[in-house]
């Protein structure tokens, strides 16, 4: 099956076509390649190169920036250290995001205050922080531009999402390495929906990413110069299920695999509103998917903790033991 391609330039040069393509792709197929996204391709390559360099460090060196040291769930976690859909994920990664000073919080503070904080990067690769930040800023702009396209595809004013942004806006990213398949293990990351509004996945050379499209797992191999776009839980919530978060997974392959993912977030202290869609779209909505074992939470900070406690129970136990029971479903 052919994965559709969207050209972000067309949002300026051929708007009606772009909006109509965007709408038809994400109400049927659920994933696409995005080209001409405006993110410097050389910068993407350089970030990928530095990320690969990090993963060649010894485990001891990588553990110097262990996520266990970060109440904000930033830093390195090793293979088998993360869980999705109850199964072990075989990948290693650096989690990073909007880089800010940590806030002073205690158990009675609003929980969003626990999430704001600094990234952890390795001292052995000093360029990584600056390259990451430059890439993160460019990717934020591109995702926000595409988000305006989504607003238009929903027949809403293009600034409809603006009220979700402000001083405490947060986005998250992962620098990822998947090992080659071994001993019958094939779960790179298990089937899941991403948090956030939309995700951009930057794949290096290896395949392995699959989307669940019309109940079938479809390969989404790397395509030069493109990013893969997936819808996240927040866009499903905001449209009351008119748009569905893309279910996807990564299988291990005979070779190691590298990728980088960017998850567009919003203000940490907000609840995701239900956007007032035109009647004819509302009628087509089948509602938000409800899985009692994985409820989609409207409160942004609660949603973040639900995900992170599930993925990184060891980190949660160290820094947020008071929340573990509350967010274990
Ligand atoms: O590695 C990839 O291609 C996708 C990663 C992913 O789905 C995730 O981290 O949420
Ligand atoms: Fe994902």
PDB file of C-alpha atoms in Angstrom, residues 2-285:
ATOM      1  CA  UNK A   2       1.282   3.451  -0.942  1.00  0.00           C
ATOM      2  CA  UNK A   3       1.693   5.882   1.980  1.00  0.00           C
ATOM      3  CA  UNK A   4       0.404   9.315   0.907  1.00  0.00           C
ATOM      4  CA  UNK A   5       2.796  12.285   0.600  1.00  0.00           C
ATOM      5  CA  UNK A   6       1.902  15.833   1.636  1.00  0.00           C
ATOM      6  CA  UNK A   7       3.930  18.878   0.592  1.00  0.00           C
ATOM      7  CA  UNK A   8       3.845  21.536   3.340  1.00  0.00           C
ATOM      8  CA  UNK A   9       4.767  24.240   0.791  1.00  0.00           C
ATOM      9  CA  UNK A  10       1.331  23.738  -0.683  1.00  0.00           C
ATOM     10  CA  UNK A  11      -0.231  25.140   2.489  1.00  0.00           C
ATOM     11  CA  UNK A  12       0.973  28.514   1.120  1.00  0.00           C
ATOM     12  CA  UNK A  13       0.954  27.902  -2.624  1.00  0.00           C
ATOM     13  CA  UNK A  14      -2.058  25.642  -3.171  1.00  0.00           C
ATOM     14  CA  UNK A  15      -4.014  25.898   0.052  1.00  0.00           C
ATOM     15  CA  UNK A  16      -7.348  24.371  -0.962  1.00  0.00           C
ATOM     16  CA  UNK A  17      -5.674  21.270  -2.354  1.00  0.00           C
ATOM     17  CA  UNK A  18      -3.443  20.888   0.693  1.00  0.00           C
ATOM     18  CA  UNK A  19      -6.357  21.186   3.127  1.00  0.00           C
ATOM     19  CA  UNK A  20      -8.489  18.776   1.171  1.00  0.00           C
ATOM     20  CA  UNK A  21      -5.630  16.210   0.951  1.00  0.00           C
ATOM     21  CA  UNK A  22      -4.852  16.612   4.660  1.00  0.00           C
ATOM     22  CA  UNK A  23      -8.469  16.006   5.573  1.00  0.00           C
ATOM     23  CA  UNK A  24      -8.890  12.982   3.358  1.00  0.00           C
ATOM     24  CA  UNK A  25      -5.609  11.390   4.532  1.00  0.00           C
ATOM     25  CA  UNK A  26      -6.311  11.774   8.220  1.00  0.00           C
ATOM     26  CA  UNK A  27      -9.949  10.748   8.121  1.00  0.00           C
ATOM     27  CA  UNK A  28      -9.096   7.542   6.260  1.00  0.00           C
ATOM     28  CA  UNK A  29      -5.448   6.556   6.260  1.00  0.00           C
ATOM     29  CA  UNK A  30      -4.111   8.134   9.437  1.00  0.00           C
ATOM     30  CA  UNK A  31      -0.464   8.669   8.500  1.00  0.00           C
ATOM     31  CA  UNK A  32       1.585  10.312   5.737  1.00  0.00           C
ATOM     32  CA  UNK A  33       4.995  11.520   4.693  1.00  0.00           C
ATOM     33  CA  UNK A  34       5.464  15.287   4.875  1.00  0.00           C
ATOM     34  CA  UNK A  35       7.960  16.899   2.498  1.00  0.00           C
ATOM     35  CA  UNK A  36       9.158  20.502   2.210  1.00  0.00           C
ATOM     36  CA  UNK A  37       8.544  20.857   5.929  1.00  0.00           C
ATOM     37  CA  UNK A  38      11.121  23.647   6.270  1.00  0.00           C
ATOM     38  CA  UNK A  39      13.328  21.789   8.766  1.00  0.00           C
ATOM     39  CA  UNK A  40      16.973  21.981   7.683  1.00  0.00           C
ATOM     40  CA  UNK A  41      17.794  18.511   6.330  1.00  0.00           C
ATOM     41  CA  UNK A  42      21.514  18.931   7.048  1.00  0.00           C
ATOM     42  CA  UNK A  43      20.676  19.784  10.645  1.00  0.00           C
ATOM     43  CA  UNK A  44      18.507  16.659  10.881  1.00  0.00           C
ATOM     44  CA  UNK A  45      21.403  14.570   9.568  1.00  0.00           C
ATOM     45  CA  UNK A  46      23.855  16.165  11.953  1.00  0.00           C
ATOM     46  CA  UNK A  47      21.547  15.539  14.920  1.00  0.00           C
ATOM     47  CA  UNK A  48      21.137  11.924  13.832  1.00  0.00           C
ATOM     48  CA  UNK A  49      24.917  11.589  13.530  1.00  0.00           C
ATOM     49  CA  UNK A  50      25.483  12.964  17.038  1.00  0.00           C
ATOM     50  CA  UNK A  51      22.725  10.762  18.392  1.00  0.00           C
ATOM     51  CA  UNK A  52      24.420   7.691  16.874  1.00  0.00           C
ATOM     52  CA  UNK A  53      27.696   8.814  18.404  1.00  0.00           C
ATOM     53  CA  UNK A  54      26.029   8.951  21.820  1.00  0.00           C
ATOM     54  CA  UNK A  55      24.749   5.393  21.515  1.00  0.00           C
ATOM     55  CA  UNK A  56      28.294   4.132  20.897  1.00  0.00           C
ATOM     56  CA  UNK A  57      29.384   5.335  24.361  1.00  0.00           C
ATOM     57  CA  UNK A  58      29.784   2.724  27.081  1.00  0.00           C
ATOM     58  CA  UNK A  59      26.729   1.945  29.183  1.00  0.00           C
ATOM     59  CA  UNK A  60      28.463   3.555  32.130  1.00  0.00           C
ATOM     60  CA  UNK A  61      28.938   6.804  30.199  1.00  0.00           C
ATOM     61  CA  UNK A  62      25.360   6.759  28.937  1.00  0.00           C
ATOM     62  CA  UNK A  63      24.108   6.149  32.477  1.00  0.00           C
ATOM     63  CA  UNK A  64      25.738   9.431  33.542  1.00  0.00           C
ATOM     64  CA  UNK A  65      22.606  11.065  32.133  1.00  0.00           C
ATOM     65  CA  UNK A  66      20.234   8.335  33.300  1.00  0.00           C
ATOM     66  CA  UNK A  67      16.563   9.275  33.390  1.00  0.00           C
ATOM     67  CA  UNK A  68      16.556   7.986  36.956  1.00  0.00           C
ATOM     68  CA  UNK A  69      18.249  11.273  37.841  1.00  0.00           C
ATOM     69  CA  UNK A  70      15.473  13.375  36.319  1.00  0.00           C
ATOM     70  CA  UNK A  71      12.139  14.106  38.036  1.00  0.00           C
ATOM     71  CA  UNK A  72      11.049  15.444  34.603  1.00  0.00           C
ATOM     72  CA  UNK A  73      11.674  12.095  32.855  1.00  0.00           C
ATOM     73  CA  UNK A  74      14.515  13.463  30.704  1.00  0.00           C
ATOM     74  CA  UNK A  75      17.711  11.651  29.874  1.00  0.00           C
ATOM     75  CA  UNK A  76      18.845   8.187  28.904  1.00  0.00           C
ATOM     76  CA  UNK A  77      16.974   4.940  29.337  1.00  0.00           C
ATOM     77  CA  UNK A  78      18.380   1.642  28.197  1.00  0.00           C
ATOM     78  CA  UNK A  79      17.097  -1.335  26.242  1.00  0.00           C
ATOM     79  CA  UNK A  80      14.273  -3.108  27.974  1.00  0.00           C
ATOM     80  CA  UNK A  81      13.911  -0.158  30.374  1.00  0.00           C
ATOM     81  CA  UNK A  82      10.619   0.957  28.855  1.00  0.00           C
ATOM     82  CA  UNK A  83       7.225  -0.760  28.624  1.00  0.00           C
ATOM     83  CA  UNK A  84       4.434  -0.331  26.087  1.00  0.00           C
ATOM     84  CA  UNK A  85       1.121  -2.170  26.202  1.00  0.00           C
ATOM     85  CA  UNK A  86       2.560  -4.240  29.060  1.00  0.00           C
ATOM     86  CA  UNK A  87       5.465  -5.568  26.955  1.00  0.00           C
ATOM     87  CA  UNK A  88       9.155  -4.748  27.112  1.00  0.00           C
ATOM     88  CA  UNK A  89      10.418  -2.355  24.444  1.00  0.00           C
ATOM     89  CA  UNK A  90      13.854  -3.119  23.095  1.00  0.00           C
ATOM     90  CA  UNK A  91      15.249   0.301  22.330  1.00  0.00           C
ATOM     91  CA  UNK A  92      17.486   2.815  24.013  1.00  0.00           C
ATOM     92  CA  UNK A  93      16.870   6.526  23.972  1.00  0.00           C
ATOM     93  CA  UNK A  94      17.411  10.031  25.192  1.00  0.00           C
ATOM     94  CA  UNK A  95      14.178  11.782  26.139  1.00  0.00           C
ATOM     95  CA  UNK A  96      14.381  15.565  25.946  1.00  0.00           C
ATOM     96  CA  UNK A  97      11.967  18.447  25.559  1.00  0.00           C
ATOM     97  CA  UNK A  98      11.422  22.143  26.168  1.00  0.00           C
ATOM     98  CA  UNK A  99      14.560  23.013  28.126  1.00  0.00           C
ATOM     99  CA  UNK A 100      13.727  25.141  31.185  1.00  0.00           C
ATOM    100  CA  UNK A 101      14.669  25.585  34.833  1.00  0.00           C
ATOM    101  CA  UNK A 102      12.919  23.168  37.167  1.00  0.00           C
ATOM    102  CA  UNK A 103      10.209  24.748  39.321  1.00  0.00           C
ATOM    103  CA  UNK A 104       9.969  24.447  43.080  1.00  0.00           C
ATOM    104  CA  UNK A 105       7.151  22.042  43.848  1.00  0.00           C
ATOM    105  CA  UNK A 106       5.910  19.858  46.673  1.00  0.00           C
ATOM    106  CA  UNK A 107       3.221  17.198  46.923  1.00  0.00           C
ATOM    107  CA  UNK A 108       0.497  19.857  47.147  1.00  0.00           C
ATOM    108  CA  UNK A 109       1.561  21.840  44.067  1.00  0.00           C
ATOM    109  CA  UNK A 110      -0.353  21.454  40.788  1.00  0.00           C
ATOM    110  CA  UNK A 111       1.259  18.437  39.131  1.00  0.00           C
ATOM    111  CA  UNK A 112       2.165  20.245  35.897  1.00  0.00           C
ATOM    112  CA  UNK A 113       4.895  22.047  37.857  1.00  0.00           C
ATOM    113  CA  UNK A 114       6.796  18.769  38.165  1.00  0.00           C
ATOM    114  CA  UNK A 115       7.252  18.436  34.388  1.00  0.00           C
ATOM    115  CA  UNK A 116       9.018  21.692  33.573  1.00  0.00           C
ATOM    116  CA  UNK A 117      12.780  21.267  33.810  1.00  0.00           C
ATOM    117  CA  UNK A 118      16.159  20.849  32.140  1.00  0.00           C
ATOM    118  CA  UNK A 119      17.255  18.296  29.540  1.00  0.00           C
ATOM    119  CA  UNK A 120      20.168  15.967  30.250  1.00  0.00           C
ATOM    120  CA  UNK A 121      22.831  15.718  27.557  1.00  0.00           C
ATOM    121  CA  UNK A 122      26.203  13.936  27.586  1.00  0.00           C
ATOM    122  CA  UNK A 123      29.345  15.889  28.399  1.00  0.00           C
ATOM    123  CA  UNK A 124      31.224  13.674  25.917  1.00  0.00           C
ATOM    124  CA  UNK A 125      29.309  15.198  22.970  1.00  0.00           C
ATOM    125  CA  UNK A 126      29.068  18.902  23.763  1.00  0.00           C
ATOM    126  CA  UNK A 127      27.534  19.837  20.367  1.00  0.00           C
ATOM    127  CA  UNK A 128      24.476  17.682  20.999  1.00  0.00           C
ATOM    128  CA  UNK A 129      22.629  20.211  23.176  1.00  0.00           C
ATOM    129  CA  UNK A 130      22.893  23.101  20.678  1.00  0.00           C
ATOM    130  CA  UNK A 131      22.084  20.954  17.660  1.00  0.00           C
ATOM    131  CA  UNK A 132      19.125  19.443  19.473  1.00  0.00           C
ATOM    132  CA  UNK A 133      17.805  22.880  20.459  1.00  0.00           C
ATOM    133  CA  UNK A 134      18.159  24.269  16.920  1.00  0.00           C
ATOM    134  CA  UNK A 135      16.373  21.208  15.494  1.00  0.00           C
ATOM    135  CA  UNK A 136      13.715  21.335  18.226  1.00  0.00           C
ATOM    136  CA  UNK A 137      12.894  25.005  17.436  1.00  0.00           C
ATOM    137  CA  UNK A 138      12.649  24.383  13.687  1.00  0.00           C
ATOM    138  CA  UNK A 139      10.526  21.288  14.204  1.00  0.00           C
ATOM    139  CA  UNK A 140       8.213  23.171  16.595  1.00  0.00           C
ATOM    140  CA  UNK A 141       7.590  25.785  13.887  1.00  0.00           C
ATOM    141  CA  UNK A 142       6.866  23.141  11.253  1.00  0.00           C
ATOM    142  CA  UNK A 143       4.454  21.211  13.489  1.00  0.00           C
ATOM    143  CA  UNK A 144       2.647  24.434  14.438  1.00  0.00           C
ATOM    144  CA  UNK A 145       2.309  25.319  10.758  1.00  0.00           C
ATOM    145  CA  UNK A 146       0.805  21.906  10.039  1.00  0.00           C
ATOM    146  CA  UNK A 147      -1.494  22.353  13.060  1.00  0.00           C
ATOM    147  CA  UNK A 148      -2.937  25.470  11.385  1.00  0.00           C
ATOM    148  CA  UNK A 149      -3.612  23.242   8.376  1.00  0.00           C
ATOM    149  CA  UNK A 150      -5.475  20.818  10.639  1.00  0.00           C
ATOM    150  CA  UNK A 151      -7.574  23.714  12.016  1.00  0.00           C
ATOM    151  CA  UNK A 152      -8.508  24.678   8.450  1.00  0.00           C
ATOM    152  CA  UNK A 153      -9.241  21.053   7.506  1.00  0.00           C
ATOM    153  CA  UNK A 154     -11.638  21.020  10.464  1.00  0.00           C
ATOM    154  CA  UNK A 155     -13.254  24.173   9.001  1.00  0.00           C
ATOM    155  CA  UNK A 156     -12.183  26.178  12.042  1.00  0.00           C
ATOM    156  CA  UNK A 157     -10.317  29.504  12.217  1.00  0.00           C
ATOM    157  CA  UNK A 158      -6.613  28.854  11.613  1.00  0.00           C
ATOM    158  CA  UNK A 159      -5.718  30.219  15.073  1.00  0.00           C
ATOM    159  CA  UNK A 160      -8.054  27.775  16.870  1.00  0.00           C
ATOM    160  CA  UNK A 161      -5.216  26.068  18.719  1.00  0.00           C
ATOM    161  CA  UNK A 162      -3.423  29.284  19.718  1.00  0.00           C
ATOM    162  CA  UNK A 163      -5.177  29.467  23.081  1.00  0.00           C
ATOM    163  CA  UNK A 164      -3.454  26.210  24.081  1.00  0.00           C
ATOM    164  CA  UNK A 165      -0.023  27.858  23.906  1.00  0.00           C
ATOM    165  CA  UNK A 166       1.772  30.178  26.303  1.00  0.00           C
ATOM    166  CA  UNK A 167       4.505  30.435  28.863  1.00  0.00           C
ATOM    167  CA  UNK A 168       4.362  26.815  30.053  1.00  0.00           C
ATOM    168  CA  UNK A 169       4.017  25.129  26.667  1.00  0.00           C
ATOM    169  CA  UNK A 170       5.794  21.824  26.471  1.00  0.00           C
ATOM    170  CA  UNK A 171       6.906  19.540  23.659  1.00  0.00           C
ATOM    171  CA  UNK A 172       8.817  16.288  23.920  1.00  0.00           C
ATOM    172  CA  UNK A 173      11.304  14.457  21.718  1.00  0.00           C
ATOM    173  CA  UNK A 174      13.184  11.172  21.668  1.00  0.00           C
ATOM    174  CA  UNK A 175      16.519  10.251  20.123  1.00  0.00           C
ATOM    175  CA  UNK A 176      16.169   6.524  19.513  1.00  0.00           C
ATOM    176  CA  UNK A 177      18.240   3.439  18.785  1.00  0.00           C
ATOM    177  CA  UNK A 178      16.682   0.014  18.229  1.00  0.00           C
ATOM    178  CA  UNK A 179      18.924  -3.052  18.382  1.00  0.00           C
ATOM    179  CA  UNK A 180      18.882  -5.721  15.694  1.00  0.00           C
ATOM    180  CA  UNK A 181      16.288  -8.420  16.461  1.00  0.00           C
ATOM    181  CA  UNK A 182      17.684 -11.021  18.866  1.00  0.00           C
ATOM    182  CA  UNK A 183      16.561 -14.225  20.610  1.00  0.00           C
ATOM    183  CA  UNK A 184      13.071 -14.019  19.131  1.00  0.00           C
ATOM    184  CA  UNK A 185      12.458 -10.502  20.516  1.00  0.00           C
ATOM    185  CA  UNK A 186      10.723  -8.319  17.970  1.00  0.00           C
ATOM    186  CA  UNK A 187       9.142  -5.475  19.997  1.00  0.00           C
ATOM    187  CA  UNK A 188      11.037  -2.244  19.331  1.00  0.00           C
ATOM    188  CA  UNK A 189       8.089  -0.345  20.699  1.00  0.00           C
ATOM    189  CA  UNK A 190       4.692  -1.967  21.112  1.00  0.00           C
ATOM    190  CA  UNK A 191       1.435  -0.757  19.536  1.00  0.00           C
ATOM    191  CA  UNK A 192       0.506   2.649  20.933  1.00  0.00           C
ATOM    192  CA  UNK A 193      -0.928   6.095  20.344  1.00  0.00           C
ATOM    193  CA  UNK A 194       1.345   9.060  20.918  1.00  0.00           C
ATOM    194  CA  UNK A 195       0.559  11.765  23.438  1.00  0.00           C
ATOM    195  CA  UNK A 196       0.512  15.324  22.154  1.00  0.00           C
ATOM    196  CA  UNK A 197      -1.326  16.770  19.155  1.00  0.00           C
ATOM    197  CA  UNK A 198       0.815  15.609  16.256  1.00  0.00           C
ATOM    198  CA  UNK A 199       4.078  13.669  15.925  1.00  0.00           C
ATOM    199  CA  UNK A 200       6.883  14.023  13.385  1.00  0.00           C
ATOM    200  CA  UNK A 201       9.088  10.925  13.031  1.00  0.00           C
ATOM    201  CA  UNK A 202      12.504  11.350  11.407  1.00  0.00           C
ATOM    202  CA  UNK A 203      13.660   7.940  10.257  1.00  0.00           C
ATOM    203  CA  UNK A 204      17.254   7.161   9.389  1.00  0.00           C
ATOM    204  CA  UNK A 205      17.810   4.178   7.047  1.00  0.00           C
ATOM    205  CA  UNK A 206      16.102   1.146   8.490  1.00  0.00           C
ATOM    206  CA  UNK A 207      12.439   0.207   8.213  1.00  0.00           C
ATOM    207  CA  UNK A 208      10.467  -1.226  11.109  1.00  0.00           C
ATOM    208  CA  UNK A 209       7.817   1.463  11.673  1.00  0.00           C
ATOM    209  CA  UNK A 210       4.265   0.264  11.005  1.00  0.00           C
ATOM    210  CA  UNK A 211       0.900   1.988  11.202  1.00  0.00           C
ATOM    211  CA  UNK A 212      -2.382   0.193  11.958  1.00  0.00           C
ATOM    212  CA  UNK A 213      -4.484   1.358   9.051  1.00  0.00           C
ATOM    213  CA  UNK A 214      -7.939  -0.111   8.533  1.00  0.00           C
ATOM    214  CA  UNK A 215      -7.057  -2.971  10.925  1.00  0.00           C
ATOM    215  CA  UNK A 216      -3.929  -3.899   8.974  1.00  0.00           C
ATOM    216  CA  UNK A 217      -0.295  -3.287   9.892  1.00  0.00           C
ATOM    217  CA  UNK A 218       1.280  -1.299   7.064  1.00  0.00           C
ATOM    218  CA  UNK A 219       5.025  -0.692   6.699  1.00  0.00           C
ATOM    219  CA  UNK A 220       6.079   2.947   6.725  1.00  0.00           C
ATOM    220  CA  UNK A 221       9.665   2.723   5.438  1.00  0.00           C
ATOM    221  CA  UNK A 222      12.040   5.722   5.517  1.00  0.00           C
ATOM    222  CA  UNK A 223      11.713   8.229   2.691  1.00  0.00           C
ATOM    223  CA  UNK A 224      14.570  10.676   2.165  1.00  0.00           C
ATOM    224  CA  UNK A 225      13.869  14.269   3.171  1.00  0.00           C
ATOM    225  CA  UNK A 226      10.470  13.468   4.669  1.00  0.00           C
ATOM    226  CA  UNK A 227       9.021  13.123   8.147  1.00  0.00           C
ATOM    227  CA  UNK A 228       6.221  10.711   9.028  1.00  0.00           C
ATOM    228  CA  UNK A 229       3.211  12.492  10.516  1.00  0.00           C
ATOM    229  CA  UNK A 230       1.019  10.768  13.086  1.00  0.00           C
ATOM    230  CA  UNK A 231      -1.931  12.130  15.026  1.00  0.00           C
ATOM    231  CA  UNK A 232      -1.637  12.075  18.817  1.00  0.00           C
ATOM    232  CA  UNK A 233      -4.188  11.582  21.588  1.00  0.00           C
ATOM    233  CA  UNK A 234      -4.733  15.316  22.134  1.00  0.00           C
ATOM    234  CA  UNK A 235      -5.986  15.836  18.583  1.00  0.00           C
ATOM    235  CA  UNK A 236      -8.329  12.865  18.976  1.00  0.00           C
ATOM    236  CA  UNK A 237      -9.607  14.412  22.221  1.00  0.00           C
ATOM    237  CA  UNK A 238      -9.900  17.946  20.801  1.00  0.00           C
ATOM    238  CA  UNK A 239     -11.973  16.710  17.852  1.00  0.00           C
ATOM    239  CA  UNK A 240     -14.006  14.346  20.034  1.00  0.00           C
ATOM    240  CA  UNK A 241     -12.806  11.443  17.921  1.00  0.00           C
ATOM    241  CA  UNK A 242     -13.445  12.963  14.491  1.00  0.00           C
ATOM    242  CA  UNK A 243      -9.712  12.530  13.969  1.00  0.00           C
ATOM    243  CA  UNK A 244      -8.262   9.360  15.465  1.00  0.00           C
ATOM    244  CA  UNK A 245      -4.804   9.068  16.982  1.00  0.00           C
ATOM    245  CA  UNK A 246      -2.648   6.851  14.756  1.00  0.00           C
ATOM    246  CA  UNK A 247      -1.897   3.438  16.252  1.00  0.00           C
ATOM    247  CA  UNK A 248       1.643   2.432  15.375  1.00  0.00           C
ATOM    248  CA  UNK A 249       4.569   0.283  16.495  1.00  0.00           C
ATOM    249  CA  UNK A 250       8.183  -0.453  15.628  1.00  0.00           C
ATOM    250  CA  UNK A 251       9.386  -3.998  14.957  1.00  0.00           C
ATOM    251  CA  UNK A 252      13.006  -4.968  15.352  1.00  0.00           C
ATOM    252  CA  UNK A 253      14.672  -5.876  12.073  1.00  0.00           C
ATOM    253  CA  UNK A 254      17.912  -7.708  11.191  1.00  0.00           C
ATOM    254  CA  UNK A 255      19.815  -4.391  11.514  1.00  0.00           C
ATOM    255  CA  UNK A 256      19.978  -1.759  14.237  1.00  0.00           C
ATOM    256  CA  UNK A 257      17.725   1.221  13.559  1.00  0.00           C
ATOM    257  CA  UNK A 258      17.869   4.921  14.432  1.00  0.00           C
ATOM    258  CA  UNK A 259      15.085   7.472  14.509  1.00  0.00           C
ATOM    259  CA  UNK A 260      14.109  10.737  16.163  1.00  0.00           C
ATOM    260  CA  UNK A 261      10.544  11.594  17.180  1.00  0.00           C
ATOM    261  CA  UNK A 262       9.014  14.969  18.034  1.00  0.00           C
ATOM    262  CA  UNK A 263       5.704  15.163  19.901  1.00  0.00           C
ATOM    263  CA  UNK A 264       3.923  18.514  19.721  1.00  0.00           C
ATOM    264  CA  UNK A 265       2.476  19.378  23.124  1.00  0.00           C
ATOM    265  CA  UNK A 266       0.582  22.338  24.591  1.00  0.00           C
ATOM    266  CA  UNK A 267       0.508  24.339  27.845  1.00  0.00           C
ATOM    267  CA  UNK A 268       1.112  21.958  30.730  1.00  0.00           C
ATOM    268  CA  UNK A 269      -1.585  23.500  32.926  1.00  0.00           C
ATOM    269  CA  UNK A 270      -4.456  23.196  30.417  1.00  0.00           C
ATOM    270  CA  UNK A 271      -7.265  20.744  29.804  1.00  0.00           C
ATOM    271  CA  UNK A 272      -7.714  19.782  26.152  1.00  0.00           C
ATOM    272  CA  UNK A 273     -11.011  21.401  25.084  1.00  0.00           C
ATOM    273  CA  UNK A 274     -13.505  19.851  22.676  1.00  0.00           C
ATOM    274  CA  UNK A 275     -13.398  22.069  19.593  1.00  0.00           C
ATOM    275  CA  UNK A 276     -16.769  23.172  18.241  1.00  0.00           C
ATOM    276  CA  UNK A 277     -16.733  21.439  14.844  1.00  0.00           C
ATOM    277  CA  UNK A 278     -19.323  22.208  12.149  1.00  0.00           C
ATOM    278  CA  UNK A 279     -22.416  19.979  12.416  1.00  0.00           C
ATOM    279  CA  UNK A 280     -21.651  17.903   9.314  1.00  0.00           C
ATOM    280  CA  UNK A 281     -18.232  16.927  10.735  1.00  0.00           C
ATOM    281  CA  UNK A 282     -19.595  16.342  14.225  1.00  0.00           C
ATOM    282  CA  UNK A 283     -22.060  13.873  12.747  1.00  0.00           C
ATOM    283  CA  UNK A 284     -19.214  11.854  11.267  1.00  0.00           C
ATOM    284  CA  UNK A 285     -17.358  11.632  14.577  1.00  0.00           C
TER     285      UNK A 285
END
